[in-house]
Short mmCIF file of C-alpha atoms and ligand atoms in Angstrom, two decimals:
data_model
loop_
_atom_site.label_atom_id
_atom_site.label_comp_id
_atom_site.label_asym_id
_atom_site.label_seq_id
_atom_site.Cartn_x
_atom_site.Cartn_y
_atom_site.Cartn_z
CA UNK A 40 -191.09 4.47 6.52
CA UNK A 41 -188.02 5.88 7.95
CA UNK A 42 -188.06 5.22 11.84
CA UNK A 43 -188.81 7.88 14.35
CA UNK A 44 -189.24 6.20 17.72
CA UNK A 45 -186.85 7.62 20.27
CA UNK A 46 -184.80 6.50 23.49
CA UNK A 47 -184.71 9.51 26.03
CA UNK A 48 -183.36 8.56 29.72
CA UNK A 49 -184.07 4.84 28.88
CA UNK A 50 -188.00 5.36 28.12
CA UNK A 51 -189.12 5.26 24.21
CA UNK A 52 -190.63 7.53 23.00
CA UNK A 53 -192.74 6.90 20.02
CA UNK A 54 -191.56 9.93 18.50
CA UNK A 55 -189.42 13.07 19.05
CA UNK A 56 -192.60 15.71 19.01
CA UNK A 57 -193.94 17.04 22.33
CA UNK A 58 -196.01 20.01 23.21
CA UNK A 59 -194.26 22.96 24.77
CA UNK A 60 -195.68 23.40 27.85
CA UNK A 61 -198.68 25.99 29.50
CA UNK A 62 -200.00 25.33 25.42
CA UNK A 63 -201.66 22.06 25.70
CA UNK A 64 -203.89 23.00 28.78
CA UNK A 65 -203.94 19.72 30.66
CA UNK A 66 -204.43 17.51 27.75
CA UNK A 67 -207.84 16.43 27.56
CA UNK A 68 -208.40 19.48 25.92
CA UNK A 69 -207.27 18.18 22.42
CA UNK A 70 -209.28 15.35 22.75
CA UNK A 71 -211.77 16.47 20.37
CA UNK A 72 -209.14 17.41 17.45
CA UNK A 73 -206.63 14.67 18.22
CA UNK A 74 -205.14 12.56 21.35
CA UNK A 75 -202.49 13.50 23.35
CA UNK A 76 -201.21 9.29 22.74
CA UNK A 77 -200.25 10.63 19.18
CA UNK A 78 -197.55 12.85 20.70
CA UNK A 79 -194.03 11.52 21.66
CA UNK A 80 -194.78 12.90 25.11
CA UNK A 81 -196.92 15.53 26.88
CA UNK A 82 -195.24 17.89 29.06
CA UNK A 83 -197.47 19.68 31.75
CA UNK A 84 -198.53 22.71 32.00
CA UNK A 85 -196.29 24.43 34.86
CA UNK A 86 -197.01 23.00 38.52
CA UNK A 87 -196.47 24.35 41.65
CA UNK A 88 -196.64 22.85 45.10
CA UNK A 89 -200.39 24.50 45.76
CA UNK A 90 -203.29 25.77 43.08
CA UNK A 91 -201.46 29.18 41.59
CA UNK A 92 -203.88 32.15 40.16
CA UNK A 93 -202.01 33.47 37.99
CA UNK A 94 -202.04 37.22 36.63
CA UNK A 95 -204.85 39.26 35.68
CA UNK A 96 -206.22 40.05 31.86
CA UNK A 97 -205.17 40.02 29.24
CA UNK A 98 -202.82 37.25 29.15
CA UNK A 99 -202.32 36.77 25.54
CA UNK A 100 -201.58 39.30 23.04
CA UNK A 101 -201.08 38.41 19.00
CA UNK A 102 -198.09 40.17 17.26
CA UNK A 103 -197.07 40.52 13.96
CA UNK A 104 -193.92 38.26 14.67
CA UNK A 105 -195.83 35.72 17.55
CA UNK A 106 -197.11 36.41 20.69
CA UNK A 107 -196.95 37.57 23.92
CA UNK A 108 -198.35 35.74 27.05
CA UNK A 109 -198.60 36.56 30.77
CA UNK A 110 -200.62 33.75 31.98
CA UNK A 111 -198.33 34.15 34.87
CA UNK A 112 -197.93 30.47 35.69
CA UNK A 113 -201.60 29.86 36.56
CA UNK A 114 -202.23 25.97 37.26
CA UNK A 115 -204.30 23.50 39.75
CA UNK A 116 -200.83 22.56 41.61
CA UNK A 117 -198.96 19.09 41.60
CA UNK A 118 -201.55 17.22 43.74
CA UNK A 119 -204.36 18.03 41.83
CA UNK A 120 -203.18 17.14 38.52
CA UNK A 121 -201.89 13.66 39.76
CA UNK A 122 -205.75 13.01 41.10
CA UNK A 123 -207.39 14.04 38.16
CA UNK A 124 -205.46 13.73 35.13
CA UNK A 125 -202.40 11.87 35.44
CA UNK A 126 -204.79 8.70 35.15
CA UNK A 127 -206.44 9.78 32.27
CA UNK A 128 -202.47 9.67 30.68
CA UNK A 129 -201.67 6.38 32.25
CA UNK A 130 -205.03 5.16 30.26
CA UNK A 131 -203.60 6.20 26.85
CA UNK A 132 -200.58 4.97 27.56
CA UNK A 133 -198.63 8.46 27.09
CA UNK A 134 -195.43 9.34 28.52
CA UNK A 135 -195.16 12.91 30.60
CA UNK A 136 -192.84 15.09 31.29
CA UNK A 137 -193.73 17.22 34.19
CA UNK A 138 -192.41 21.15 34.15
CA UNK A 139 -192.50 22.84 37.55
CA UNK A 140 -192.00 25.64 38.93
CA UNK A 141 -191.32 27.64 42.57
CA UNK A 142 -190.78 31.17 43.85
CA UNK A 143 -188.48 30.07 46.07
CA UNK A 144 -185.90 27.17 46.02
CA UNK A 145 -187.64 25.45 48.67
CA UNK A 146 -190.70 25.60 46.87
CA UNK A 147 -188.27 23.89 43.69
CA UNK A 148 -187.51 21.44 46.22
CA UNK A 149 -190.79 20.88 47.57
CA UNK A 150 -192.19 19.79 43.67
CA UNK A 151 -189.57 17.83 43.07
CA UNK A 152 -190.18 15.43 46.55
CA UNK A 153 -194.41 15.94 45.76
CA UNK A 154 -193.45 13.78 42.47
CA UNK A 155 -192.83 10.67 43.08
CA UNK A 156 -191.58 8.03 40.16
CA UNK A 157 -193.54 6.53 37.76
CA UNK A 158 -192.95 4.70 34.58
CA UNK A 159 -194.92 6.82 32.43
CA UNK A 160 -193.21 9.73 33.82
CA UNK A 161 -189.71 10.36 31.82
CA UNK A 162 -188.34 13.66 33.44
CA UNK A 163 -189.23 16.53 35.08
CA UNK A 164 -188.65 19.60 33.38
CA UNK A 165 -187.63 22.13 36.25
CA UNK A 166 -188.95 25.75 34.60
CA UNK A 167 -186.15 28.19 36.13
CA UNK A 168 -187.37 31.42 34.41
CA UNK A 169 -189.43 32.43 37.55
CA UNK A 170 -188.29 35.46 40.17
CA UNK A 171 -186.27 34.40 42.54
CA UNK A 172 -188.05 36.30 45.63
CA UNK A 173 -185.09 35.91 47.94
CA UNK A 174 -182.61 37.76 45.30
CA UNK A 175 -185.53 40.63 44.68
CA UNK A 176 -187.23 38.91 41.63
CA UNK A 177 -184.20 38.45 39.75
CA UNK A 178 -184.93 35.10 37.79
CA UNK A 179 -183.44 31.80 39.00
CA UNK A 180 -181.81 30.94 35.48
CA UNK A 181 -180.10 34.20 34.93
CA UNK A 182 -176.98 33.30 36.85
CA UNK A 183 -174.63 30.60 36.51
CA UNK A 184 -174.37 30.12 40.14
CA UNK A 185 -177.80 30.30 41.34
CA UNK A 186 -178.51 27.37 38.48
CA UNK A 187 -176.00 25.29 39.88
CA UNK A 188 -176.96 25.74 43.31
CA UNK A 189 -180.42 24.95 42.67
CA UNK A 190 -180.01 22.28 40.13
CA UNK A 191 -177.51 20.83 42.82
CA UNK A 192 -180.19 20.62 45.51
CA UNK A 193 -183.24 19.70 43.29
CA UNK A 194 -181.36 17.10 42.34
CA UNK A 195 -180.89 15.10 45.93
CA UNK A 196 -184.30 14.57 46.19
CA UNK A 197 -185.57 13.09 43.29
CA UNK A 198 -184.79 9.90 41.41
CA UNK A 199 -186.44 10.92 37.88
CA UNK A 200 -184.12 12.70 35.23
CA UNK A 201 -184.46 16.28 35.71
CA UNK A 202 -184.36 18.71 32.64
CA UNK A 203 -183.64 22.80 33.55
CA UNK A 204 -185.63 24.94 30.70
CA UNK A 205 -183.84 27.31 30.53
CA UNK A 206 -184.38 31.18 29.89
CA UNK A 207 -182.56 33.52 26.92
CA UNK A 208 -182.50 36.38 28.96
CA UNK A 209 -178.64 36.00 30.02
CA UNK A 210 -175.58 37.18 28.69
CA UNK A 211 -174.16 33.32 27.82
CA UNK A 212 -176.78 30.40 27.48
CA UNK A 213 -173.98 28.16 27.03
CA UNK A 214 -172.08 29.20 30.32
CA UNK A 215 -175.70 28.60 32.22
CA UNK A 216 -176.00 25.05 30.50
CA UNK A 217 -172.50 23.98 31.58
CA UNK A 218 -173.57 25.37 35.02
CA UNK A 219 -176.88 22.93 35.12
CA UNK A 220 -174.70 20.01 33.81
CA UNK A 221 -171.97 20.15 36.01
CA UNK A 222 -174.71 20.64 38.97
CA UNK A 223 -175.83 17.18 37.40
CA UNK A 224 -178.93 17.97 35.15
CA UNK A 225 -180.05 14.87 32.76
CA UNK A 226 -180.63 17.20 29.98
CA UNK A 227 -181.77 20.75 29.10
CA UNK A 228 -184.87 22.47 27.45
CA UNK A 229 -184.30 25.10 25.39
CA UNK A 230 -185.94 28.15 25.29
CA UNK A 231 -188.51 29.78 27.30
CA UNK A 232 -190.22 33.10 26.04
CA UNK A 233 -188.62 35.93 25.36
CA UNK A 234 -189.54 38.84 27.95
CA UNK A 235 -191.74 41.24 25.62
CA UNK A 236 -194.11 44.06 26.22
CA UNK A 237 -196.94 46.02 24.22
CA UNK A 238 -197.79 49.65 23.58
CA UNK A 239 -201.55 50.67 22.67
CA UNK A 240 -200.96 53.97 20.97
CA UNK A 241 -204.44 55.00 21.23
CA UNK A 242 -205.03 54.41 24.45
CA UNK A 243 -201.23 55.36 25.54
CA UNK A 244 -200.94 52.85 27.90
CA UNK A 245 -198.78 49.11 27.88
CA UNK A 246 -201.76 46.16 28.23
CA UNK A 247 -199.58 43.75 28.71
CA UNK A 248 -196.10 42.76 29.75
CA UNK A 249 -195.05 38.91 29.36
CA UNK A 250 -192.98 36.52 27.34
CA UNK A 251 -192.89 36.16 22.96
CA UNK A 252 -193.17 33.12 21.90
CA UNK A 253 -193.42 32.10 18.01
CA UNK A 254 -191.72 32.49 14.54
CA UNK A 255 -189.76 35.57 16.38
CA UNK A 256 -188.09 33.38 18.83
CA UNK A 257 -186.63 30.23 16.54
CA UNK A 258 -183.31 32.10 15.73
CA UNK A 259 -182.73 32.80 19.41
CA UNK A 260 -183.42 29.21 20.42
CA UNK A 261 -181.94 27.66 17.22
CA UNK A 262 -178.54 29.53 18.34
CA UNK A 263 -178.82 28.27 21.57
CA UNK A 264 -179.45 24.75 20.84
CA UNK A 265 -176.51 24.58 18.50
CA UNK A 266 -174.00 26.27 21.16
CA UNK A 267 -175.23 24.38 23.98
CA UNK A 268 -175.26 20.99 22.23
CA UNK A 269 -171.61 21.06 21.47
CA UNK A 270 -171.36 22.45 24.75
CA UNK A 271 -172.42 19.83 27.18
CA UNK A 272 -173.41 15.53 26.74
CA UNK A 273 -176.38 15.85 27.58
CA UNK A 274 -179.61 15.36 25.64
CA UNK A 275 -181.20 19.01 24.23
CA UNK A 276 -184.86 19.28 23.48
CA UNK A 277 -185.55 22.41 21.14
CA UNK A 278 -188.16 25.01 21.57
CA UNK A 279 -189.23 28.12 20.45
CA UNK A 280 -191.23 29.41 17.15
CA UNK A 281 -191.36 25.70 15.46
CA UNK A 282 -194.56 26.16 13.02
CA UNK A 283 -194.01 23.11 10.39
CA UNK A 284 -191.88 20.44 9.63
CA UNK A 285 -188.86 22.01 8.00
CA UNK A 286 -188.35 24.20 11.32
CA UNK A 287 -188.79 20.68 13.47
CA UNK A 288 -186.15 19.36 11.14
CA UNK A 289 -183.47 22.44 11.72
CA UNK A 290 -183.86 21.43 15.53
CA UNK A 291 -183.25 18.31 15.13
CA UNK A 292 -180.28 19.04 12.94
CA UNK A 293 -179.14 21.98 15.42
CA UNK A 294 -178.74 19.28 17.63
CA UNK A 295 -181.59 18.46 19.56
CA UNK A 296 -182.90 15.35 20.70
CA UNK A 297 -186.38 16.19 20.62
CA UNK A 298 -188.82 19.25 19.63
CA UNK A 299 -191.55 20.90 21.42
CA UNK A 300 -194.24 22.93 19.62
CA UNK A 301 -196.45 25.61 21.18
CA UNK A 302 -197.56 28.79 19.47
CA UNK A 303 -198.12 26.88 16.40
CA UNK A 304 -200.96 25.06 18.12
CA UNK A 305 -202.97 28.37 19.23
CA UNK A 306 -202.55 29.09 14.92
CA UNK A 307 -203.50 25.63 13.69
CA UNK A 308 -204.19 23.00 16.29
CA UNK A 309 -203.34 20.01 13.92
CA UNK A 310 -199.79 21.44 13.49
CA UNK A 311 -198.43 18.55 15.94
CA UNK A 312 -199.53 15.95 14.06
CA UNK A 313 -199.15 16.88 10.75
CA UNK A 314 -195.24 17.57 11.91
CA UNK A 315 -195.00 14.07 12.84
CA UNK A 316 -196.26 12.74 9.46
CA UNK A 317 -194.31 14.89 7.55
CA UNK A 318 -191.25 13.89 9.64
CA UNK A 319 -191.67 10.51 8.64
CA UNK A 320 -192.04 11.50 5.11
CA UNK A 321 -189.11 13.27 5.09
CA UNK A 322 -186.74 10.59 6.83
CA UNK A 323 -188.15 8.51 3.60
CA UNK A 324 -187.75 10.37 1.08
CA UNK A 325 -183.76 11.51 1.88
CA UNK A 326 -183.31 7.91 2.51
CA UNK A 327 -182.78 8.20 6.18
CA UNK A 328 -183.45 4.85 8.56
CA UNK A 329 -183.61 6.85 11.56
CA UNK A 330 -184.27 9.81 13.02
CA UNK A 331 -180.91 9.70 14.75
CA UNK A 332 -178.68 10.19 11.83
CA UNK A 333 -179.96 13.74 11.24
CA UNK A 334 -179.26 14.36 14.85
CA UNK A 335 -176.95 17.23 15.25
CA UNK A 336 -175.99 16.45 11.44
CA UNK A 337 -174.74 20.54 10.93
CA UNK A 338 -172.20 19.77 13.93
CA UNK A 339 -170.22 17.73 11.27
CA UNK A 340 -169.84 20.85 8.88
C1 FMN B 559 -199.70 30.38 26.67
C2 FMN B 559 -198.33 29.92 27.06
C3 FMN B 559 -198.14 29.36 28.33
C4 FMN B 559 -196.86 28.90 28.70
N1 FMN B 559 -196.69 28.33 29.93
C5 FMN B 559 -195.47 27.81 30.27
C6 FMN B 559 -195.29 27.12 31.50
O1 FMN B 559 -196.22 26.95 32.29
N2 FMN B 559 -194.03 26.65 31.80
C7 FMN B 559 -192.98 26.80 30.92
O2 FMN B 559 -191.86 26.33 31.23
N3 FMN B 559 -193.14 27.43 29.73
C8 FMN B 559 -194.36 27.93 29.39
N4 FMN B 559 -194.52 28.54 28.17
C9 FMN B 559 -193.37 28.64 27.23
C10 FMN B 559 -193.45 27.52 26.19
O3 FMN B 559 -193.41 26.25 26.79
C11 FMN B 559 -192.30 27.65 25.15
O4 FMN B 559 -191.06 27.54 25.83
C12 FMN B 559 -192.34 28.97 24.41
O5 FMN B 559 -193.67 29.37 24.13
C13 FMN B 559 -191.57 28.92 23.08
O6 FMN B 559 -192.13 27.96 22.19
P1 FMN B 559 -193.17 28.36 21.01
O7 FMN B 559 -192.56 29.50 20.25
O8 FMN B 559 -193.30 27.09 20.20
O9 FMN B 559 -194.45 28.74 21.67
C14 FMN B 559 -195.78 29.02 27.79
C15 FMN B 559 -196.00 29.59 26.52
C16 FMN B 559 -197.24 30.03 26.15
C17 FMN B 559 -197.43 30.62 24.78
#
């Protein structure tokens, strides 16, 4: 069987599947269907420093293309996940990677100092599609400058490899990633939702504003995880619309390190680990040893 374990900021992974996060709950959630040790690594639902509400009903919306969310970041903050569930991770023996989130860049700062090291914990995935109050709710990964600053300062306080998920509402991904690596990011995740809204024509009114997510949004994040992985040296982890194993694969071959599913779980749960079994089947069959060596493989064209 071709050989799918994988080395990401010196912690190995036992393979390159994760959950995207805010679609995994906390991860006991699965537990009936299948356990979270089966996955490479979890990655948290967003965290902020204190318990966040979130934004009223509905917050998800099916389309014919994916769906819409507006769950608005809703979560039982930093210190109440490490009480309560962190252990129940450090039990199965799964490696985390912890997205988080602030509405201001102390509050970026403030997560980053509440986490402290851990060696299940392999990076923390800093979320920066969220309003930036302080520059009237324009979004702290929409400029170059405002990613470097805060990457810059996030940065000085924490020891654990940091990861910027970035959003595709910009002008230039690529000119945003270079701006998180030379600020001295570990890595990137690529994409966040797309910013999306629906009409009810009967009742003439919009029900809900929020992010797609699903088949609609592999192009975008395909395109940006081929730019931005010849852009910058840093290890990529693709997201966005990845329903089966072929789609996993393009990632992979787009250049990314690693793949996180989400959507695909709220259509079939067991998509995550029938991608990593059909992964390995695939490696196998094409005669591949490892995993690595279809790594960015389209790069060579
Ligand atoms: C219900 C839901 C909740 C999400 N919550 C978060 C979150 O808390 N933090 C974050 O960075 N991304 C969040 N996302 C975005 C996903 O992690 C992912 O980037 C996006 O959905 C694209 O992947 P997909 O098409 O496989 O769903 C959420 C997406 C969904 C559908």
């Amino acid at each position: 069987m071709g050989n799918i374990p994988l080395e990401l900021f010196g912690k190995t992974l036992k393979n390159p599947v994760m959950n995207a996060s805010g679609t995994l709950g906390y991860g006991k959630e699965i537990e009936p269907l299948w356990g979270v040790e089966t996955l490479g690594c979890y990655v948290t639902k967003g965290l902020s420093m204190k318990p966040h509400h979130g934004n009223p009903l509905p917050r998800i919306w099916e389309e014919k293309c994916g769906m819409i969310n507006s769950i608005g970041l809703q979560n039982i903050g930093i210190e109440r996940f490490f009480r309560e569930y962190f252990p129940f991770f450090k039990r199965k023996k799964t490696p985390v990677i912890v997205n988080f989130f602030g509405f201001t860049e102390d509050e970026y700062i403030g997560c980053a100092e509440m986490i402290k090291p851990d060696k299940q914990i392999v990076a923390l995935e800093m979320n920066l599609s969220c309003p930036n109050i302080k520059k009237g709710g324009i979004g702290f990964g929409k400029e170059a400058e405002t990613v470097y600053e805060i990457v810059k300062n996030v940065k000085t306080v924490t020891k654990i490899p940091l990861l910027a998920k970035l959003t595709p509402e910009v002008k230039n991904i690529v000119e945003i990633a270079v701006a998180a690596f030379e600020a001295g990011v570990d890595g990137l995740t690529l994409i966040n939702t797309i910013p999306a809204a629906v009409v009810d024509v009967n009742k003439r009114t919009v029900p809900i504003k929020g992010g797609l997510s699903g088949p609609i949004a592999r192009s975008v994040a395909l395109r940006a995880v081929y730019e931005c992985s010849k852009a910058v040296p840093i290890p990529i982890i693709g997201v966005g619309g990845i329903m089966d194993v072929r789609d996993a694969l393009a990632f992979l071959m787009a250049g990314a390190q690693a793949v996180q599913v989400g959507t695909a779980t709220f259509l079939d749960p067991y998509t995550i680990p029938k991608i990593i079994m059909e992964l390995r089947e695939y490696l196998d069959v094409n005669n591949y040893a490892d995993v690595k060596n279809i790594i960015g493989i389209t790069h060579d064209q």
